[in-house]
Amino acid sequence: MGTFIQQVFNGLTVGGIYALIALGYTMVYGVMRLINFAHGDLCILGAFIGLTLLTGAAGSGHSGAVLLLLAFVLAVVVIAIAGVVLELVAYRPLRKADRLSAVVSALGASLLIENSIMLIWGPDVHVFPADLLPATTWSVAGANITFVQVMIILSSVLLMAALYFFIHHTRFGTAIRATAIDQDTAKLMGIKVNQVILTVFVVGPALGAIGGLFVGIYYREAYFTMGWTYGLYAFIAAILGGIGNIPGAMVGGVLLGLFNAFAAGYISSSWQDAITFALLIAILLVRPTGLLGEPDAGKV
């Protein structure tokens, strides 16, 4: 029972991170029918920006919680701006072009961000400070639950709930959903489509920056290729839930995190990736649109 509870909390922690990053993929696809391959690298760029503040402010006398809050704010602001620049420079000029051109542009942006991280921070693994948050641990039926795990799980749930409320219960959220269904009709109804798309490129990367910092805090490390790894898992989570479907990205991220945790805990961490892709293939064979996807997966 202790092992089971431990893997549940491990899975919920990682699953919350996957879900936050997956939301960026699914929002962009839902509105633009574009896979933003640079999204994972933006997330890890947020982790490096936060880490730079944390290490630079070390010894300033401020508490770890205050520094961590400032790191989150800085990462969210910078990555949200980077998301807007990415849309204006890499995607908007190709909006009327064929999809292959947009995909190539996305891959180019991904490589640019990844190599920029390597040039600025170097190829070595960077370690996050250990004393940012309380080292409190609770023992539950033989499982050790840390304060960091509880914080990540609760924060992820609150952020996902806030996004769901924004999309489904606000006027601008209605505009986003309308744009996802049909951009031309949305324009005729007076919706400013460009403003909607820019908002998507603000909200998605901002959530991704938080997810990237959660990765660094949880694993206490960051390296320049980490964006590809976590971006790939988040992309798989978005596909599992139904690409373009916001609740699907949330469910897919949590389920993928739990599946990975149980695969690593009960089978072998060496087989974790293979088992994950086997799960993806199996679900796509049974339900190609994902667990919560519809035949028209563009709806958010």
PDB file of C-alpha atoms in Angstrom:
ATOM      1  CA  MET A   1       0.000   0.000   0.000  1.00  0.00           C
ATOM      2  CA  GLY A   2       2.870   2.360   0.795  1.00  0.00           C
ATOM      3  CA  THR A   3       4.363   1.851  -2.653  1.00  0.00           C
ATOM      4  CA  PHE A   4       0.978   2.410  -4.301  1.00  0.00           C
ATOM      5  CA  ILE A   5       0.319   5.676  -2.456  1.00  0.00           C
ATOM      6  CA  GLN A   6       3.866   6.842  -3.147  1.00  0.00           C
ATOM      7  CA  GLN A   7       3.467   6.257  -6.885  1.00  0.00           C
ATOM      8  CA  VAL A   8       0.078   7.970  -6.883  1.00  0.00           C
ATOM      9  CA  PHE A   9       1.577  11.153  -5.450  1.00  0.00           C
ATOM     10  CA  ASN A  10       4.619  10.879  -7.725  1.00  0.00           C
ATOM     11  CA  GLY A  11       2.293  10.482 -10.707  1.00  0.00           C
ATOM     12  CA  LEU A  12       0.023  13.366  -9.706  1.00  0.00           C
ATOM     13  CA  THR A  13       3.039  15.632  -9.263  1.00  0.00           C
ATOM     14  CA  VAL A  14       4.560  14.880 -12.648  1.00  0.00           C
ATOM     15  CA  GLY A  15       1.121  14.686 -14.243  1.00  0.00           C
ATOM     16  CA  GLY A  16       0.298  18.200 -13.061  1.00  0.00           C
ATOM     17  CA  ILE A  17       3.495  19.445 -14.727  1.00  0.00           C
ATOM     18  CA  TYR A  18       2.677  17.584 -17.957  1.00  0.00           C
ATOM     19  CA  ALA A  19      -0.827  19.057 -17.932  1.00  0.00           C
ATOM     20  CA  LEU A  20       0.375  22.638 -17.518  1.00  0.00           C
ATOM     21  CA  ILE A  21       2.778  22.284 -20.433  1.00  0.00           C
ATOM     22  CA  ALA A  22       0.267  20.337 -22.548  1.00  0.00           C
ATOM     23  CA  LEU A  23      -2.254  23.179 -22.266  1.00  0.00           C
ATOM     24  CA  GLY A  24       0.049  25.381 -24.339  1.00  0.00           C
ATOM     25  CA  TYR A  25       0.155  22.798 -27.131  1.00  0.00           C
ATOM     26  CA  THR A  26      -3.573  22.205 -27.141  1.00  0.00           C
ATOM     27  CA  MET A  27      -4.572  25.900 -27.027  1.00  0.00           C
ATOM     28  CA  VAL A  28      -2.378  26.810 -29.992  1.00  0.00           C
ATOM     29  CA  TYR A  29      -3.561  23.799 -31.972  1.00  0.00           C
ATOM     30  CA  GLY A  30      -7.189  24.461 -31.118  1.00  0.00           C
ATOM     31  CA  VAL A  31      -7.044  28.036 -32.422  1.00  0.00           C
ATOM     32  CA  MET A  32      -4.467  27.797 -35.231  1.00  0.00           C
ATOM     33  CA  ARG A  33      -4.268  24.080 -36.122  1.00  0.00           C
ATOM     34  CA  LEU A  34      -0.538  24.355 -35.490  1.00  0.00           C
ATOM     35  CA  ILE A  35       1.786  22.226 -33.377  1.00  0.00           C
ATOM     36  CA  ASN A  36       4.031  24.700 -31.586  1.00  0.00           C
ATOM     37  CA  PHE A  37       7.171  22.587 -31.357  1.00  0.00           C
ATOM     38  CA  ALA A  38       8.998  25.463 -29.660  1.00  0.00           C
ATOM     39  CA  HIS A  39       6.668  25.335 -26.661  1.00  0.00           C
ATOM     40  CA  GLY A  40       8.691  22.830 -24.624  1.00  0.00           C
ATOM     41  CA  ASP A  41      11.852  24.884 -25.078  1.00  0.00           C
ATOM     42  CA  LEU A  42      10.014  28.028 -23.972  1.00  0.00           C
ATOM     43  CA  CYS A  43       8.997  26.205 -20.794  1.00  0.00           C
ATOM     44  CA  ILE A  44      12.555  25.249 -19.920  1.00  0.00           C
ATOM     45  CA  LEU A  45      13.742  28.741 -20.815  1.00  0.00           C
ATOM     46  CA  GLY A  46      11.374  29.865 -18.060  1.00  0.00           C
ATOM     47  CA  ALA A  47      13.112  27.464 -15.672  1.00  0.00           C
ATOM     48  CA  PHE A  48      16.524  28.934 -16.528  1.00  0.00           C
ATOM     49  CA  ILE A  49      15.276  32.496 -16.123  1.00  0.00           C
ATOM     50  CA  GLY A  50      13.861  31.650 -12.713  1.00  0.00           C
ATOM     51  CA  LEU A  51      17.049  29.845 -11.728  1.00  0.00           C
ATOM     52  CA  THR A  52      19.131  32.877 -12.724  1.00  0.00           C
ATOM     53  CA  LEU A  53      17.131  35.068 -10.367  1.00  0.00           C
ATOM     54  CA  LEU A  54      17.335  32.520  -7.568  1.00  0.00           C
ATOM     55  CA  THR A  55      21.101  32.123  -7.808  1.00  0.00           C
ATOM     56  CA  GLY A  56      21.724  35.821  -8.380  1.00  0.00           C
ATOM     57  CA  ALA A  57      19.672  36.819  -5.333  1.00  0.00           C
ATOM     58  CA  ALA A  58      21.245  34.207  -3.079  1.00  0.00           C
ATOM     59  CA  GLY A  59      22.500  35.827   0.092  1.00  0.00           C
ATOM     60  CA  SER A  60      20.276  38.863  -0.355  1.00  0.00           C
ATOM     61  CA  GLY A  61      18.538  38.151   2.932  1.00  0.00           C
ATOM     62  CA  HIS A  62      15.154  37.405   1.394  1.00  0.00           C
ATOM     63  CA  SER A  63      13.416  34.161   2.277  1.00  0.00           C
ATOM     64  CA  GLY A  64      13.345  31.280  -0.183  1.00  0.00           C
ATOM     65  CA  ALA A  65       9.576  31.593  -0.608  1.00  0.00           C
ATOM     66  CA  VAL A  66       9.850  35.287  -1.578  1.00  0.00           C
ATOM     67  CA  LEU A  67      12.647  34.597  -4.041  1.00  0.00           C
ATOM     68  CA  LEU A  68      10.702  31.711  -5.513  1.00  0.00           C
ATOM     69  CA  LEU A  69       7.623  33.884  -5.970  1.00  0.00           C
ATOM     70  CA  LEU A  70       9.723  36.525  -7.725  1.00  0.00           C
ATOM     71  CA  ALA A  71      11.257  33.825  -9.911  1.00  0.00           C
ATOM     72  CA  PHE A  72       7.803  32.641 -10.988  1.00  0.00           C
ATOM     73  CA  VAL A  73       6.669  36.191 -11.757  1.00  0.00           C
ATOM     74  CA  LEU A  74       9.805  36.965 -13.768  1.00  0.00           C
ATOM     75  CA  ALA A  75       9.639  33.682 -15.699  1.00  0.00           C
ATOM     76  CA  VAL A  76       5.943  34.109 -16.501  1.00  0.00           C
ATOM     77  CA  VAL A  77       6.395  37.693 -17.746  1.00  0.00           C
ATOM     78  CA  VAL A  78       9.476  36.970 -19.856  1.00  0.00           C
ATOM     79  CA  ILE A  79       8.112  33.773 -21.402  1.00  0.00           C
ATOM     80  CA  ALA A  80       4.733  35.391 -22.118  1.00  0.00           C
ATOM     81  CA  ILE A  81       6.563  38.152 -24.017  1.00  0.00           C
ATOM     82  CA  ALA A  82       8.665  35.513 -25.791  1.00  0.00           C
ATOM     83  CA  GLY A  83       5.471  33.727 -26.800  1.00  0.00           C
ATOM     84  CA  VAL A  84       4.100  36.917 -28.361  1.00  0.00           C
ATOM     85  CA  VAL A  85       7.378  37.526 -30.225  1.00  0.00           C
ATOM     86  CA  LEU A  86       7.336  33.922 -31.443  1.00  0.00           C
ATOM     87  CA  GLU A  87       3.828  34.329 -32.862  1.00  0.00           C
ATOM     88  CA  LEU A  88       4.612  37.658 -34.532  1.00  0.00           C
ATOM     89  CA  VAL A  89       7.935  36.591 -36.040  1.00  0.00           C
ATOM     90  CA  ALA A  90       7.707  32.850 -36.711  1.00  0.00           C
ATOM     91  CA  TYR A  91       4.000  32.095 -37.203  1.00  0.00           C
ATOM     92  CA  ARG A  92       1.993  35.151 -38.275  1.00  0.00           C
ATOM     93  CA  PRO A  93       3.887  35.677 -41.576  1.00  0.00           C
ATOM     94  CA  LEU A  94       3.113  32.037 -42.463  1.00  0.00           C
ATOM     95  CA  ARG A  95      -0.516  32.012 -41.355  1.00  0.00           C
ATOM     96  CA  LYS A  96      -1.774  31.791 -44.961  1.00  0.00           C
ATOM     97  CA  ALA A  97       0.990  29.430 -46.083  1.00  0.00           C
ATOM     98  CA  ASP A  98       0.750  25.647 -46.181  1.00  0.00           C
ATOM     99  CA  ARG A  99       1.049  23.754 -42.911  1.00  0.00           C
ATOM    100  CA  LEU A 100       4.461  22.328 -43.717  1.00  0.00           C
ATOM    101  CA  SER A 101       5.977  25.826 -43.763  1.00  0.00           C
ATOM    102  CA  ALA A 102       4.557  26.542 -40.304  1.00  0.00           C
ATOM    103  CA  VAL A 103       5.861  23.213 -38.979  1.00  0.00           C
ATOM    104  CA  VAL A 104       9.357  23.931 -40.318  1.00  0.00           C
ATOM    105  CA  SER A 105       9.215  27.403 -38.757  1.00  0.00           C
ATOM    106  CA  ALA A 106       8.173  25.877 -35.420  1.00  0.00           C
ATOM    107  CA  LEU A 107      11.049  23.397 -35.516  1.00  0.00           C
ATOM    108  CA  GLY A 108      13.454  26.193 -36.388  1.00  0.00           C
ATOM    109  CA  ALA A 109      12.202  28.269 -33.464  1.00  0.00           C
ATOM    110  CA  SER A 110      12.643  25.263 -31.181  1.00  0.00           C
ATOM    111  CA  LEU A 111      16.262  24.783 -32.247  1.00  0.00           C
ATOM    112  CA  LEU A 112      16.936  28.506 -31.917  1.00  0.00           C
ATOM    113  CA  ILE A 113      15.637  28.642 -28.345  1.00  0.00           C
ATOM    114  CA  GLU A 114      17.382  25.413 -27.342  1.00  0.00           C
ATOM    115  CA  ASN A 115      20.755  26.513 -28.682  1.00  0.00           C
ATOM    116  CA  SER A 116      20.321  29.998 -27.224  1.00  0.00           C
ATOM    117  CA  ILE A 117      19.886  28.388 -23.796  1.00  0.00           C
ATOM    118  CA  MET A 118      23.085  26.393 -24.362  1.00  0.00           C
ATOM    119  CA  LEU A 119      25.048  29.472 -25.442  1.00  0.00           C
ATOM    120  CA  ILE A 120      23.837  31.626 -22.546  1.00  0.00           C
ATOM    121  CA  TRP A 121      23.854  29.114 -19.682  1.00  0.00           C
ATOM    122  CA  GLY A 122      26.179  26.456 -21.099  1.00  0.00           C
ATOM    123  CA  PRO A 123      25.682  22.728 -21.789  1.00  0.00           C
ATOM    124  CA  ASP A 124      26.178  21.613 -18.171  1.00  0.00           C
ATOM    125  CA  VAL A 125      23.420  20.591 -15.794  1.00  0.00           C
ATOM    126  CA  HIS A 126      22.396  23.454 -13.493  1.00  0.00           C
ATOM    127  CA  VAL A 127      21.265  22.639  -9.958  1.00  0.00           C
ATOM    128  CA  PHE A 128      18.399  24.422  -8.223  1.00  0.00           C
ATOM    129  CA  PRO A 129      18.923  25.558  -4.609  1.00  0.00           C
ATOM    130  CA  ALA A 130      17.753  23.017  -2.038  1.00  0.00           C
ATOM    131  CA  ASP A 131      16.430  25.414   0.602  1.00  0.00           C
ATOM    132  CA  LEU A 132      13.767  27.248  -1.405  1.00  0.00           C
ATOM    133  CA  LEU A 133      10.837  25.515   0.252  1.00  0.00           C
ATOM    134  CA  PRO A 134      10.326  23.738   3.576  1.00  0.00           C
ATOM    135  CA  ALA A 135      11.700  20.205   3.680  1.00  0.00           C
ATOM    136  CA  THR A 136       8.531  19.018   5.414  1.00  0.00           C
ATOM    137  CA  THR A 137       7.601  15.394   4.773  1.00  0.00           C
ATOM    138  CA  TRP A 138       4.422  13.554   5.739  1.00  0.00           C
ATOM    139  CA  SER A 139       4.286   9.807   6.157  1.00  0.00           C
ATOM    140  CA  VAL A 140       1.067   8.270   4.801  1.00  0.00           C
ATOM    141  CA  ALA A 141       0.743   4.475   5.113  1.00  0.00           C
ATOM    142  CA  GLY A 142       4.448   4.045   4.515  1.00  0.00           C
ATOM    143  CA  ALA A 143       4.679   6.626   1.707  1.00  0.00           C
ATOM    144  CA  ASN A 144       6.682   9.837   2.095  1.00  0.00           C
ATOM    145  CA  ILE A 145       4.837  12.870   0.724  1.00  0.00           C
ATOM    146  CA  THR A 146       6.926  16.043   0.466  1.00  0.00           C
ATOM    147  CA  PHE A 147       5.848  19.660   0.740  1.00  0.00           C
ATOM    148  CA  VAL A 148       7.106  20.262  -2.816  1.00  0.00           C
ATOM    149  CA  GLN A 149       4.820  17.535  -4.178  1.00  0.00           C
ATOM    150  CA  VAL A 150       1.774  18.930  -2.388  1.00  0.00           C
ATOM    151  CA  MET A 151       2.584  22.457  -3.575  1.00  0.00           C
ATOM    152  CA  ILE A 152       2.953  21.391  -7.211  1.00  0.00           C
ATOM    153  CA  ILE A 153      -0.243  19.320  -7.159  1.00  0.00           C
ATOM    154  CA  LEU A 154      -2.362  22.041  -5.529  1.00  0.00           C
ATOM    155  CA  SER A 155      -0.889  24.814  -7.689  1.00  0.00           C
ATOM    156  CA  SER A 156      -1.474  22.815 -10.868  1.00  0.00           C
ATOM    157  CA  VAL A 157      -5.091  22.126  -9.917  1.00  0.00           C
ATOM    158  CA  LEU A 158      -5.735  25.809  -9.128  1.00  0.00           C
ATOM    159  CA  LEU A 159      -4.132  26.987 -12.379  1.00  0.00           C
ATOM    160  CA  MET A 160      -6.061  24.472 -14.460  1.00  0.00           C
ATOM    161  CA  ALA A 161      -9.320  25.406 -12.744  1.00  0.00           C
ATOM    162  CA  ALA A 162      -8.621  29.098 -13.376  1.00  0.00           C
ATOM    163  CA  LEU A 163      -7.925  28.440 -17.053  1.00  0.00           C
ATOM    164  CA  TYR A 164     -11.086  26.363 -17.404  1.00  0.00           C
ATOM    165  CA  PHE A 165     -13.149  29.149 -15.839  1.00  0.00           C
ATOM    166  CA  PHE A 166     -11.496  31.726 -18.109  1.00  0.00           C
ATOM    167  CA  ILE A 167     -12.190  29.729 -21.276  1.00  0.00           C
ATOM    168  CA  HIS A 168     -15.737  28.638 -20.465  1.00  0.00           C
ATOM    169  CA  HIS A 169     -17.154  31.407 -18.282  1.00  0.00           C
ATOM    170  CA  THR A 170     -15.778  34.702 -19.571  1.00  0.00           C
ATOM    171  CA  ARG A 171     -16.545  36.835 -22.606  1.00  0.00           C
ATOM    172  CA  PHE A 172     -12.999  36.613 -23.935  1.00  0.00           C
ATOM    173  CA  GLY A 173     -12.983  32.868 -23.370  1.00  0.00           C
ATOM    174  CA  THR A 174     -16.057  32.647 -25.571  1.00  0.00           C
ATOM    175  CA  ALA A 175     -14.158  34.580 -28.239  1.00  0.00           C
ATOM    176  CA  ILE A 176     -11.309  32.063 -28.028  1.00  0.00           C
ATOM    177  CA  ARG A 177     -13.709  29.148 -28.441  1.00  0.00           C
ATOM    178  CA  ALA A 178     -15.422  30.863 -31.359  1.00  0.00           C
ATOM    179  CA  THR A 179     -12.083  31.507 -33.058  1.00  0.00           C
ATOM    180  CA  ALA A 180     -11.142  27.871 -32.582  1.00  0.00           C
ATOM    181  CA  ILE A 181     -14.297  26.775 -34.381  1.00  0.00           C
ATOM    182  CA  ASP A 182     -14.070  29.137 -37.380  1.00  0.00           C
ATOM    183  CA  GLN A 183     -11.776  32.155 -37.664  1.00  0.00           C
ATOM    184  CA  ASP A 184     -13.566  33.701 -40.647  1.00  0.00           C
ATOM    185  CA  THR A 185     -16.967  33.547 -38.974  1.00  0.00           C
ATOM    186  CA  ALA A 186     -15.465  34.888 -35.778  1.00  0.00           C
ATOM    187  CA  LYS A 187     -14.165  37.911 -37.695  1.00  0.00           C
ATOM    188  CA  LEU A 188     -17.630  38.521 -39.144  1.00  0.00           C
ATOM    189  CA  MET A 189     -19.035  38.480 -35.605  1.00  0.00           C
ATOM    190  CA  GLY A 190     -16.642  41.270 -34.612  1.00  0.00           C
ATOM    191  CA  ILE A 191     -14.068  39.142 -32.796  1.00  0.00           C
ATOM    192  CA  LYS A 192     -10.501  40.418 -33.073  1.00  0.00           C
ATOM    193  CA  VAL A 193      -8.850  37.170 -34.132  1.00  0.00           C
ATOM    194  CA  ASN A 194      -5.287  38.505 -33.971  1.00  0.00           C
ATOM    195  CA  GLN A 195      -5.873  39.619 -30.389  1.00  0.00           C
ATOM    196  CA  VAL A 196      -7.263  36.179 -29.528  1.00  0.00           C
ATOM    197  CA  ILE A 197      -4.239  34.431 -31.032  1.00  0.00           C
ATOM    198  CA  LEU A 198      -1.830  36.715 -29.170  1.00  0.00           C
ATOM    199  CA  THR A 199      -3.678  35.949 -25.937  1.00  0.00           C
ATOM    200  CA  VAL A 200      -3.285  32.231 -26.577  1.00  0.00           C
ATOM    201  CA  PHE A 201       0.449  32.791 -27.066  1.00  0.00           C
ATOM    202  CA  VAL A 202       0.550  34.639 -23.746  1.00  0.00           C
ATOM    203  CA  VAL A 203      -1.484  32.221 -21.624  1.00  0.00           C
ATOM    204  CA  GLY A 204       0.002  28.993 -23.003  1.00  0.00           C
ATOM    205  CA  PRO A 205       3.691  29.939 -22.582  1.00  0.00           C
ATOM    206  CA  ALA A 206       2.950  31.525 -19.182  1.00  0.00           C
ATOM    207  CA  LEU A 207       1.522  28.235 -17.906  1.00  0.00           C
ATOM    208  CA  GLY A 208       4.426  26.436 -19.541  1.00  0.00           C
ATOM    209  CA  ALA A 209       6.926  28.672 -17.730  1.00  0.00           C
ATOM    210  CA  ILE A 210       5.321  27.698 -14.429  1.00  0.00           C
ATOM    211  CA  GLY A 211       5.515  24.049 -15.470  1.00  0.00           C
ATOM    212  CA  GLY A 212       9.184  24.461 -16.395  1.00  0.00           C
ATOM    213  CA  LEU A 213       9.989  25.966 -13.010  1.00  0.00           C
ATOM    214  CA  PHE A 214       8.075  23.146 -11.323  1.00  0.00           C
ATOM    215  CA  VAL A 215      10.328  20.689 -13.177  1.00  0.00           C
ATOM    216  CA  GLY A 216      13.424  22.438 -11.861  1.00  0.00           C
ATOM    217  CA  ILE A 217      12.099  22.669  -8.311  1.00  0.00           C
ATOM    218  CA  TYR A 218      10.975  19.044  -8.240  1.00  0.00           C
ATOM    219  CA  TYR A 219      14.023  17.443  -9.845  1.00  0.00           C
ATOM    220  CA  ARG A 220      16.393  20.257  -8.743  1.00  0.00           C
ATOM    221  CA  GLU A 221      18.107  20.404 -12.126  1.00  0.00           C
ATOM    222  CA  ALA A 222      17.853  22.034 -15.533  1.00  0.00           C
ATOM    223  CA  TYR A 223      19.744  21.433 -18.786  1.00  0.00           C
ATOM    224  CA  PHE A 224      19.339  22.883 -22.244  1.00  0.00           C
ATOM    225  CA  THR A 225      17.820  19.794 -23.938  1.00  0.00           C
ATOM    226  CA  MET A 226      15.220  19.274 -21.222  1.00  0.00           C
ATOM    227  CA  GLY A 227      12.638  21.228 -23.215  1.00  0.00           C
ATOM    228  CA  TRP A 228      12.526  18.549 -25.869  1.00  0.00           C
ATOM    229  CA  THR A 229      12.006  15.775 -23.303  1.00  0.00           C
ATOM    230  CA  TYR A 230       9.202  17.414 -21.339  1.00  0.00           C
ATOM    231  CA  GLY A 231       7.729  18.985 -24.443  1.00  0.00           C
ATOM    232  CA  LEU A 232       7.431  15.534 -25.985  1.00  0.00           C
ATOM    233  CA  TYR A 233       5.719  14.070 -22.910  1.00  0.00           C
ATOM    234  CA  ALA A 234       3.353  17.047 -22.735  1.00  0.00           C
ATOM    235  CA  PHE A 235       2.574  16.665 -26.427  1.00  0.00           C
ATOM    236  CA  ILE A 236       1.765  12.993 -25.841  1.00  0.00           C
ATOM    237  CA  ALA A 237      -0.496  14.042 -22.957  1.00  0.00           C
ATOM    238  CA  ALA A 238      -2.315  16.479 -25.248  1.00  0.00           C
ATOM    239  CA  ILE A 239      -2.831  13.747 -27.847  1.00  0.00           C
ATOM    240  CA  LEU A 240      -4.046  11.271 -25.216  1.00  0.00           C
ATOM    241  CA  GLY A 241      -6.642  13.710 -23.959  1.00  0.00           C
ATOM    242  CA  GLY A 242      -7.604  14.969 -27.406  1.00  0.00           C
ATOM    243  CA  ILE A 243      -5.468  17.615 -29.070  1.00  0.00           C
ATOM    244  CA  GLY A 244      -7.287  20.946 -29.120  1.00  0.00           C
ATOM    245  CA  ASN A 245      -9.407  20.028 -26.100  1.00  0.00           C
ATOM    246  CA  ILE A 246      -8.446  21.877 -22.905  1.00  0.00           C
ATOM    247  CA  PRO A 247     -10.027  19.450 -20.389  1.00  0.00           C
ATOM    248  CA  GLY A 248      -8.485  16.670 -22.460  1.00  0.00           C
ATOM    249  CA  ALA A 249      -4.997  18.129 -21.992  1.00  0.00           C
ATOM    250  CA  MET A 250      -5.570  18.283 -18.247  1.00  0.00           C
ATOM    251  CA  VAL A 251      -6.835  14.700 -18.043  1.00  0.00           C
ATOM    252  CA  GLY A 252      -4.177  13.437 -20.440  1.00  0.00           C
ATOM    253  CA  GLY A 253      -1.366  15.027 -18.429  1.00  0.00           C
ATOM    254  CA  VAL A 254      -2.536  13.581 -15.124  1.00  0.00           C
ATOM    255  CA  LEU A 255      -3.147  10.114 -16.589  1.00  0.00           C
ATOM    256  CA  LEU A 256       0.238  10.089 -18.318  1.00  0.00           C
ATOM    257  CA  GLY A 257       1.965  11.100 -15.085  1.00  0.00           C
ATOM    258  CA  LEU A 258       0.226   8.320 -13.163  1.00  0.00           C
ATOM    259  CA  PHE A 259       0.968   5.786 -15.898  1.00  0.00           C
ATOM    260  CA  ASN A 260       4.660   6.718 -15.956  1.00  0.00           C
ATOM    261  CA  ALA A 261       4.890   6.548 -12.160  1.00  0.00           C
ATOM    262  CA  PHE A 262       3.332   3.092 -11.983  1.00  0.00           C
ATOM    263  CA  ALA A 263       5.416   1.858 -14.916  1.00  0.00           C
ATOM    264  CA  ALA A 264       8.608   3.049 -13.208  1.00  0.00           C
ATOM    265  CA  GLY A 265       7.565   1.797  -9.775  1.00  0.00           C
ATOM    266  CA  TYR A 266       6.202  -1.629 -10.650  1.00  0.00           C
ATOM    267  CA  ILE A 267       8.016  -2.558 -13.857  1.00  0.00           C
ATOM    268  CA  SER A 268      11.210  -0.613 -14.580  1.00  0.00           C
ATOM    269  CA  SER A 269      12.189   2.991 -15.183  1.00  0.00           C
ATOM    270  CA  SER A 270      14.289   1.757 -18.118  1.00  0.00           C
ATOM    271  CA  TRP A 271      11.098   0.666 -19.889  1.00  0.00           C
ATOM    272  CA  GLN A 272       9.143   3.787 -19.004  1.00  0.00           C
ATOM    273  CA  ASP A 273       9.456   5.495 -22.390  1.00  0.00           C
ATOM    274  CA  ALA A 274       8.678   2.337 -24.341  1.00  0.00           C
ATOM    275  CA  ILE A 275       5.599   1.641 -22.219  1.00  0.00           C
ATOM    276  CA  THR A 276       4.449   5.255 -22.605  1.00  0.00           C
ATOM    277  CA  PHE A 277       4.593   5.113 -26.393  1.00  0.00           C
ATOM    278  CA  ALA A 278       2.891   1.719 -26.362  1.00  0.00           C
ATOM    279  CA  LEU A 279       0.057   3.323 -24.389  1.00  0.00           C
ATOM    280  CA  LEU A 280      -0.153   6.154 -26.913  1.00  0.00           C
ATOM    281  CA  ILE A 281      -0.347   3.731 -29.844  1.00  0.00           C
ATOM    282  CA  ALA A 282      -2.980   1.615 -28.107  1.00  0.00           C
ATOM    283  CA  ILE A 283      -5.225   4.588 -27.339  1.00  0.00           C
ATOM    284  CA  LEU A 284      -4.889   6.019 -30.832  1.00  0.00           C
ATOM    285  CA  LEU A 285      -5.827   2.655 -32.310  1.00  0.00           C
ATOM    286  CA  VAL A 286      -8.939   2.452 -30.154  1.00  0.00           C
ATOM    287  CA  ARG A 287      -9.839   6.165 -30.125  1.00  0.00           C
ATOM    288  CA  PRO A 288      -7.836   8.211 -32.673  1.00  0.00           C
ATOM    289  CA  THR A 289      -9.226  11.531 -31.426  1.00  0.00           C
ATOM    290  CA  GLY A 290      -8.024  10.950 -27.850  1.00  0.00           C
ATOM    291  CA  LEU A 291      -9.947  10.253 -24.674  1.00  0.00           C
ATOM    292  CA  LEU A 292     -11.998  13.466 -24.664  1.00  0.00           C
ATOM    293  CA  GLY A 293     -11.495  14.472 -28.277  1.00  0.00           C
ATOM    294  CA  GLU A 294     -14.241  14.805 -30.832  1.00  0.00           C
ATOM    295  CA  PRO A 295     -14.177  14.153 -34.574  1.00  0.00           C
ATOM    296  CA  ASP A 296     -13.465  17.876 -34.919  1.00  0.00           C
ATOM    297  CA  ALA A 297     -10.628  18.140 -32.391  1.00  0.00           C
ATOM    298  CA  GLY A 298     -10.259  21.858 -32.918  1.00  0.00           C
ATOM    299  CA  LYS A 299     -12.830  22.786 -30.305  1.00  0.00           C
ATOM    300  CA  VAL A 300     -11.545  24.087 -27.008  1.00  0.00           C
TER     301      VAL A 300
END
